[in-house]
Amino acid sequence: MLSRLIILSSLVLIITRGNAQQSLTLDDCILKANANYPLQNQQALWDQLQASQTENNRSLNYPQINIIGQATYQSEVTRIPNIIPNLEIPSADKDQYKLYTDLYQNIYNGGISKAKEKIQIAQIEVEKQKVNVEIYQVRQRVIQLYFGVVLAQEQLKQIKITESDIQNAKTKVTAAIKYGTASKNNLTILESEEIHLSQKKTELNYQIRINKAQLAKFIATEIDSNTLLILPSSKSELSVGLRPEQLLFEKQKSNFAAQSEMLKTKKMPKVGFFLQAGFGKPGLNFLDNSFRPYYLAGLRTQWTISDWYNLDHDKNIIRLQQSMVDQQDNTFKFNLDQQVLQSNLEYQKYQELIAQDEQIISLRKQIKETATIQLENGIITSTDFLKELNAEEFAREEMSVHIIRMHLLQYQLQFLQNGYPTN
């Protein structure tokens, strides 16, 4: 257990290398990536669009004013026959003119305005949530890049330990060569292994550079060679919430509910006040052929029965669409439960592997120490010594990998269950 605590401490606690040293945490990277992703800017645009649509919809309740001009010539006009002698009744001219203002004020439109506004809001919310779904996927990429750096950093630490052991072995072999108990070939083998370790360091350093460069793009923050990415500490409790995909399903259902409310308004009558005022020839008195002002005012009722024809079909279409979303939601939950189950079992697996790693490292350390003494006394060759040294290095690397992957699984569980801070 002590060795495990030591390795865990070396993974979690990072010793600073001077004042220029800086570090990053995974939670900070997730928040920065979420805020920096270009698609995030669409949220503000959707908000502006929603505000504009709401204002346009409310304007339907404002008075509707039209100015209309009309000039006509008709082939025949109404004439009253002369039934009284010496009395001539005038008739309207065949050319007629009108210029008037028509005003209509909605009083009751069956709830169409409110229903339409609800639909517009629900549709915008669906589009905004689609953006959230895409942004959320960025987090998984950030997690992979971050842990890729952390793992490579830990592997470099293990290589330094192995280099120290090789350097110690070289010192002892050099002394043994001096006293004739070892051949120079043993020293050459150790030097060759040093070059091999240098190659591994080069690969790891480039892997770190590549991952840091990609991560820096996501978080819009410079990450130089002095920046350390700290292994996240274990969290006993997960802050679980709905996934963005599940919220999207909920908002789609709300949209269908709003559409159902709109269908109900098709059965309702519309009532409004109208006023028509203008100047025409003739005016309201069609027997007066002079230009006269006039006005009309009253209430207007409209009840469109034909809208009822397809009402049942429209309701059925909405029900089918709701059922499709329900199936998508259930399928998502089913797959999510499978992923969570697998991740939990893998997390338990790594806990057991780490406990076994501790025993292996303890035994390999004893074997290496014995091999070091044997190499010093010329009992074994450098090849035999490196075999035991590499076995211990491999055991240490395995334990480091298991610890980091256990932490990665915990964050993947948080990802699956939406356990991340959002602001």
PDB file of N, CA, C and O in Angstrom, residues 385-415:
ATOM      1  N   PHE A 385      21.248  -8.365 -16.627  1.00  0.00           N
ATOM      2  CA  PHE A 385      20.836  -7.295 -15.718  1.00  0.00           C
ATOM      3  C   PHE A 385      19.720  -6.450 -16.332  1.00  0.00           C
ATOM      4  O   PHE A 385      18.731  -6.109 -15.669  1.00  0.00           O
ATOM      5  N   LEU A 386      19.893  -6.096 -17.626  1.00  0.00           N
ATOM      6  CA  LEU A 386      18.879  -5.276 -18.294  1.00  0.00           C
ATOM      7  C   LEU A 386      17.537  -5.998 -18.384  1.00  0.00           C
ATOM      8  O   LEU A 386      16.478  -5.360 -18.352  1.00  0.00           O
ATOM      9  N   LYS A 387      17.587  -7.308 -18.489  1.00  0.00           N
ATOM     10  CA  LYS A 387      16.349  -8.074 -18.526  1.00  0.00           C
ATOM     11  C   LYS A 387      15.541  -7.860 -17.251  1.00  0.00           C
ATOM     12  O   LYS A 387      14.324  -7.623 -17.294  1.00  0.00           O
ATOM     13  N   GLU A 388      16.232  -7.899 -16.117  1.00  0.00           N
ATOM     14  CA  GLU A 388      15.539  -7.694 -14.844  1.00  0.00           C
ATOM     15  C   GLU A 388      15.166  -6.222 -14.651  1.00  0.00           C
ATOM     16  O   GLU A 388      14.105  -5.904 -14.099  1.00  0.00           O
ATOM     17  N   LEU A 389      16.053  -5.332 -15.115  1.00  0.00           N
ATOM     18  CA  LEU A 389      15.776  -3.899 -14.983  1.00  0.00           C
ATOM     19  C   LEU A 389      14.553  -3.506 -15.812  1.00  0.00           C
ATOM     20  O   LEU A 389      13.666  -2.761 -15.343  1.00  0.00           O
ATOM     21  N   ASN A 390      14.492  -4.007 -17.044  1.00  0.00           N
ATOM     22  CA  ASN A 390      13.352  -3.694 -17.915  1.00  0.00           C
ATOM     23  C   ASN A 390      12.056  -4.295 -17.377  1.00  0.00           C
ATOM     24  O   ASN A 390      10.975  -3.712 -17.558  1.00  0.00           O
ATOM     25  N   ALA A 391      12.181  -5.446 -16.728  1.00  0.00           N
ATOM     26  CA  ALA A 391      10.988  -6.062 -16.139  1.00  0.00           C
ATOM     27  C   ALA A 391      10.429  -5.175 -15.029  1.00  0.00           C
ATOM     28  O   ALA A 391       9.209  -5.000 -14.906  1.00  0.00           O
ATOM     29  N   GLU A 392      11.325  -4.590 -14.223  1.00  0.00           N
ATOM     30  CA  GLU A 392      10.858  -3.686 -13.171  1.00  0.00           C
ATOM     31  C   GLU A 392      10.280  -2.405 -13.779  1.00  0.00           C
ATOM     32  O   GLU A 392       9.238  -1.896 -13.332  1.00  0.00           O
ATOM     33  N   GLU A 393      10.956  -1.876 -14.824  1.00  0.00           N
ATOM     34  CA  GLU A 393      10.461  -0.672 -15.483  1.00  0.00           C
ATOM     35  C   GLU A 393       9.079  -0.916 -16.070  1.00  0.00           C
ATOM     36  O   GLU A 393       8.164  -0.089 -15.939  1.00  0.00           O
ATOM     37  N   PHE A 394       8.906  -2.082 -16.698  1.00  0.00           N
ATOM     38  CA  PHE A 394       7.615  -2.419 -17.295  1.00  0.00           C
ATOM     39  C   PHE A 394       6.525  -2.495 -16.218  1.00  0.00           C
ATOM     40  O   PHE A 394       5.403  -2.023 -16.418  1.00  0.00           O
ATOM     41  N   ALA A 395       6.869  -3.062 -15.057  1.00  0.00           N
ATOM     42  CA  ALA A 395       5.889  -3.173 -13.967  1.00  0.00           C
ATOM     43  C   ALA A 395       5.506  -1.785 -13.455  1.00  0.00           C
ATOM     44  O   ALA A 395       4.322  -1.534 -13.167  1.00  0.00           O
ATOM     45  N   ARG A 396       6.490  -0.877 -13.334  1.00  0.00           N
ATOM     46  CA  ARG A 396       6.175   0.480 -12.882  1.00  0.00           C
ATOM     47  C   ARG A 396       5.302   1.204 -13.901  1.00  0.00           C
ATOM     48  O   ARG A 396       4.346   1.898 -13.554  1.00  0.00           O
ATOM     49  N   GLU A 397       5.645   1.040 -15.195  1.00  0.00           N
ATOM     50  CA  GLU A 397       4.860   1.689 -16.245  1.00  0.00           C
ATOM     51  C   GLU A 397       3.426   1.137 -16.283  1.00  0.00           C
ATOM     52  O   GLU A 397       2.466   1.896 -16.470  1.00  0.00           O
ATOM     53  N   GLU A 398       3.306  -0.169 -16.090  1.00  0.00           N
ATOM     54  CA  GLU A 398       1.979  -0.778 -16.079  1.00  0.00           C
ATOM     55  C   GLU A 398       1.126  -0.198 -14.965  1.00  0.00           C
ATOM     56  O   GLU A 398      -0.050   0.124 -15.160  1.00  0.00           O
ATOM     57  N   MET A 399       1.735  -0.027 -13.787  1.00  0.00           N
ATOM     58  CA  MET A 399       0.976   0.520 -12.674  1.00  0.00           C
ATOM     59  C   MET A 399       0.588   1.972 -12.950  1.00  0.00           C
ATOM     60  O   MET A 399      -0.539   2.392 -12.664  1.00  0.00           O
ATOM     61  N   SER A 400       1.495   2.737 -13.517  1.00  0.00           N
ATOM     62  CA  SER A 400       1.189   4.126 -13.852  1.00  0.00           C
ATOM     63  C   SER A 400       0.064   4.196 -14.874  1.00  0.00           C
ATOM     64  O   SER A 400      -0.860   5.012 -14.752  1.00  0.00           O
ATOM     65  N   VAL A 401       0.141   3.327 -15.878  1.00  0.00           N
ATOM     66  CA  VAL A 401      -0.905   3.299 -16.903  1.00  0.00           C
ATOM     67  C   VAL A 401      -2.244   2.916 -16.289  1.00  0.00           C
ATOM     68  O   VAL A 401      -3.280   3.522 -16.585  1.00  0.00           O
ATOM     69  N   HIS A 402      -2.230   1.931 -15.403  1.00  0.00           N
ATOM     70  CA  HIS A 402      -3.482   1.498 -14.772  1.00  0.00           C
ATOM     71  C   HIS A 402      -4.084   2.609 -13.918  1.00  0.00           C
ATOM     72  O   HIS A 402      -5.306   2.814 -13.919  1.00  0.00           O
ATOM     73  N   ILE A 403      -3.237   3.326 -13.179  1.00  0.00           N
ATOM     74  CA  ILE A 403      -3.734   4.422 -12.338  1.00  0.00           C
ATOM     75  C   ILE A 403      -4.343   5.523 -13.196  1.00  0.00           C
ATOM     76  O   ILE A 403      -5.444   6.023 -12.921  1.00  0.00           O
ATOM     77  N   ILE A 404      -3.635   5.894 -14.262  1.00  0.00           N
ATOM     78  CA  ILE A 404      -4.126   6.978 -15.115  1.00  0.00           C
ATOM     79  C   ILE A 404      -5.398   6.556 -15.838  1.00  0.00           C
ATOM     80  O   ILE A 404      -6.351   7.340 -15.960  1.00  0.00           O
ATOM     81  N   ARG A 405      -5.445   5.319 -16.300  1.00  0.00           N
ATOM     82  CA  ARG A 405      -6.648   4.852 -16.988  1.00  0.00           C
ATOM     83  C   ARG A 405      -7.824   4.750 -16.025  1.00  0.00           C
ATOM     84  O   ARG A 405      -8.976   4.948 -16.433  1.00  0.00           O
ATOM     85  N   MET A 406      -7.555   4.452 -14.766  1.00  0.00           N
ATOM     86  CA  MET A 406      -8.629   4.430 -13.778  1.00  0.00           C
ATOM     87  C   MET A 406      -9.211   5.832 -13.600  1.00  0.00           C
ATOM     88  O   MET A 406     -10.427   6.013 -13.526  1.00  0.00           O
ATOM     89  N   HIS A 407      -8.320   6.842 -13.569  1.00  0.00           N
ATOM     90  CA  HIS A 407      -8.790   8.224 -13.481  1.00  0.00           C
ATOM     91  C   HIS A 407      -9.530   8.620 -14.762  1.00  0.00           C
ATOM     92  O   HIS A 407     -10.546   9.318 -14.714  1.00  0.00           O
ATOM     93  N   LEU A 408      -9.011   8.172 -15.911  1.00  0.00           N
ATOM     94  CA  LEU A 408      -9.664   8.475 -17.184  1.00  0.00           C
ATOM     95  C   LEU A 408     -11.068   7.875 -17.217  1.00  0.00           C
ATOM     96  O   LEU A 408     -12.021   8.527 -17.667  1.00  0.00           O
ATOM     97  N   LEU A 409     -11.207   6.661 -16.719  1.00  0.00           N
ATOM     98  CA  LEU A 409     -12.525   6.023 -16.689  1.00  0.00           C
ATOM     99  C   LEU A 409     -13.493   6.802 -15.811  1.00  0.00           C
ATOM    100  O   LEU A 409     -14.681   6.919 -16.131  1.00  0.00           O
ATOM    101  N   GLN A 410     -12.974   7.349 -14.716  1.00  0.00           N
ATOM    102  CA  GLN A 410     -13.848   8.125 -13.844  1.00  0.00           C
ATOM    103  C   GLN A 410     -14.359   9.365 -14.571  1.00  0.00           C
ATOM    104  O   GLN A 410     -15.534   9.720 -14.463  1.00  0.00           O
ATOM    105  N   TYR A 411     -13.481  10.014 -15.335  1.00  0.00           N
ATOM    106  CA  TYR A 411     -13.914  11.196 -16.087  1.00  0.00           C
ATOM    107  C   TYR A 411     -14.807  10.806 -17.262  1.00  0.00           C
ATOM    108  O   TYR A 411     -15.694  11.565 -17.651  1.00  0.00           O
ATOM    109  N   GLN A 412     -14.574   9.636 -17.836  1.00  0.00           N
ATOM    110  CA  GLN A 412     -15.462   9.177 -18.893  1.00  0.00           C
ATOM    111  C   GLN A 412     -16.858   8.885 -18.332  1.00  0.00           C
ATOM    112  O   GLN A 412     -17.869   9.116 -18.999  1.00  0.00           O
ATOM    113  N   LEU A 413     -16.902   8.384 -17.113  1.00  0.00           N
ATOM    114  CA  LEU A 413     -18.190   8.185 -16.452  1.00  0.00           C
ATOM    115  C   LEU A 413     -18.880   9.526 -16.232  1.00  0.00           C
ATOM    116  O   LEU A 413     -20.097   9.656 -16.414  1.00  0.00           O
ATOM    117  N   GLN A 414     -18.095  10.521 -15.852  1.00  0.00           N
ATOM    118  CA  GLN A 414     -18.665  11.861 -15.700  1.00  0.00           C
ATOM    119  C   GLN A 414     -19.167  12.380 -17.042  1.00  0.00           C
ATOM    120  O   GLN A 414     -20.219  13.021 -17.120  1.00  0.00           O
ATOM    121  N   PHE A 415     -18.422  12.087 -18.085  1.00  0.00           N
ATOM    122  CA  PHE A 415     -18.846  12.499 -19.426  1.00  0.00           C
ATOM    123  C   PHE A 415     -20.153  11.816 -19.802  1.00  0.00           C
ATOM    124  O   PHE A 415     -21.081  12.453 -20.316  1.00  0.00           O
TER     125      PHE A 415
END
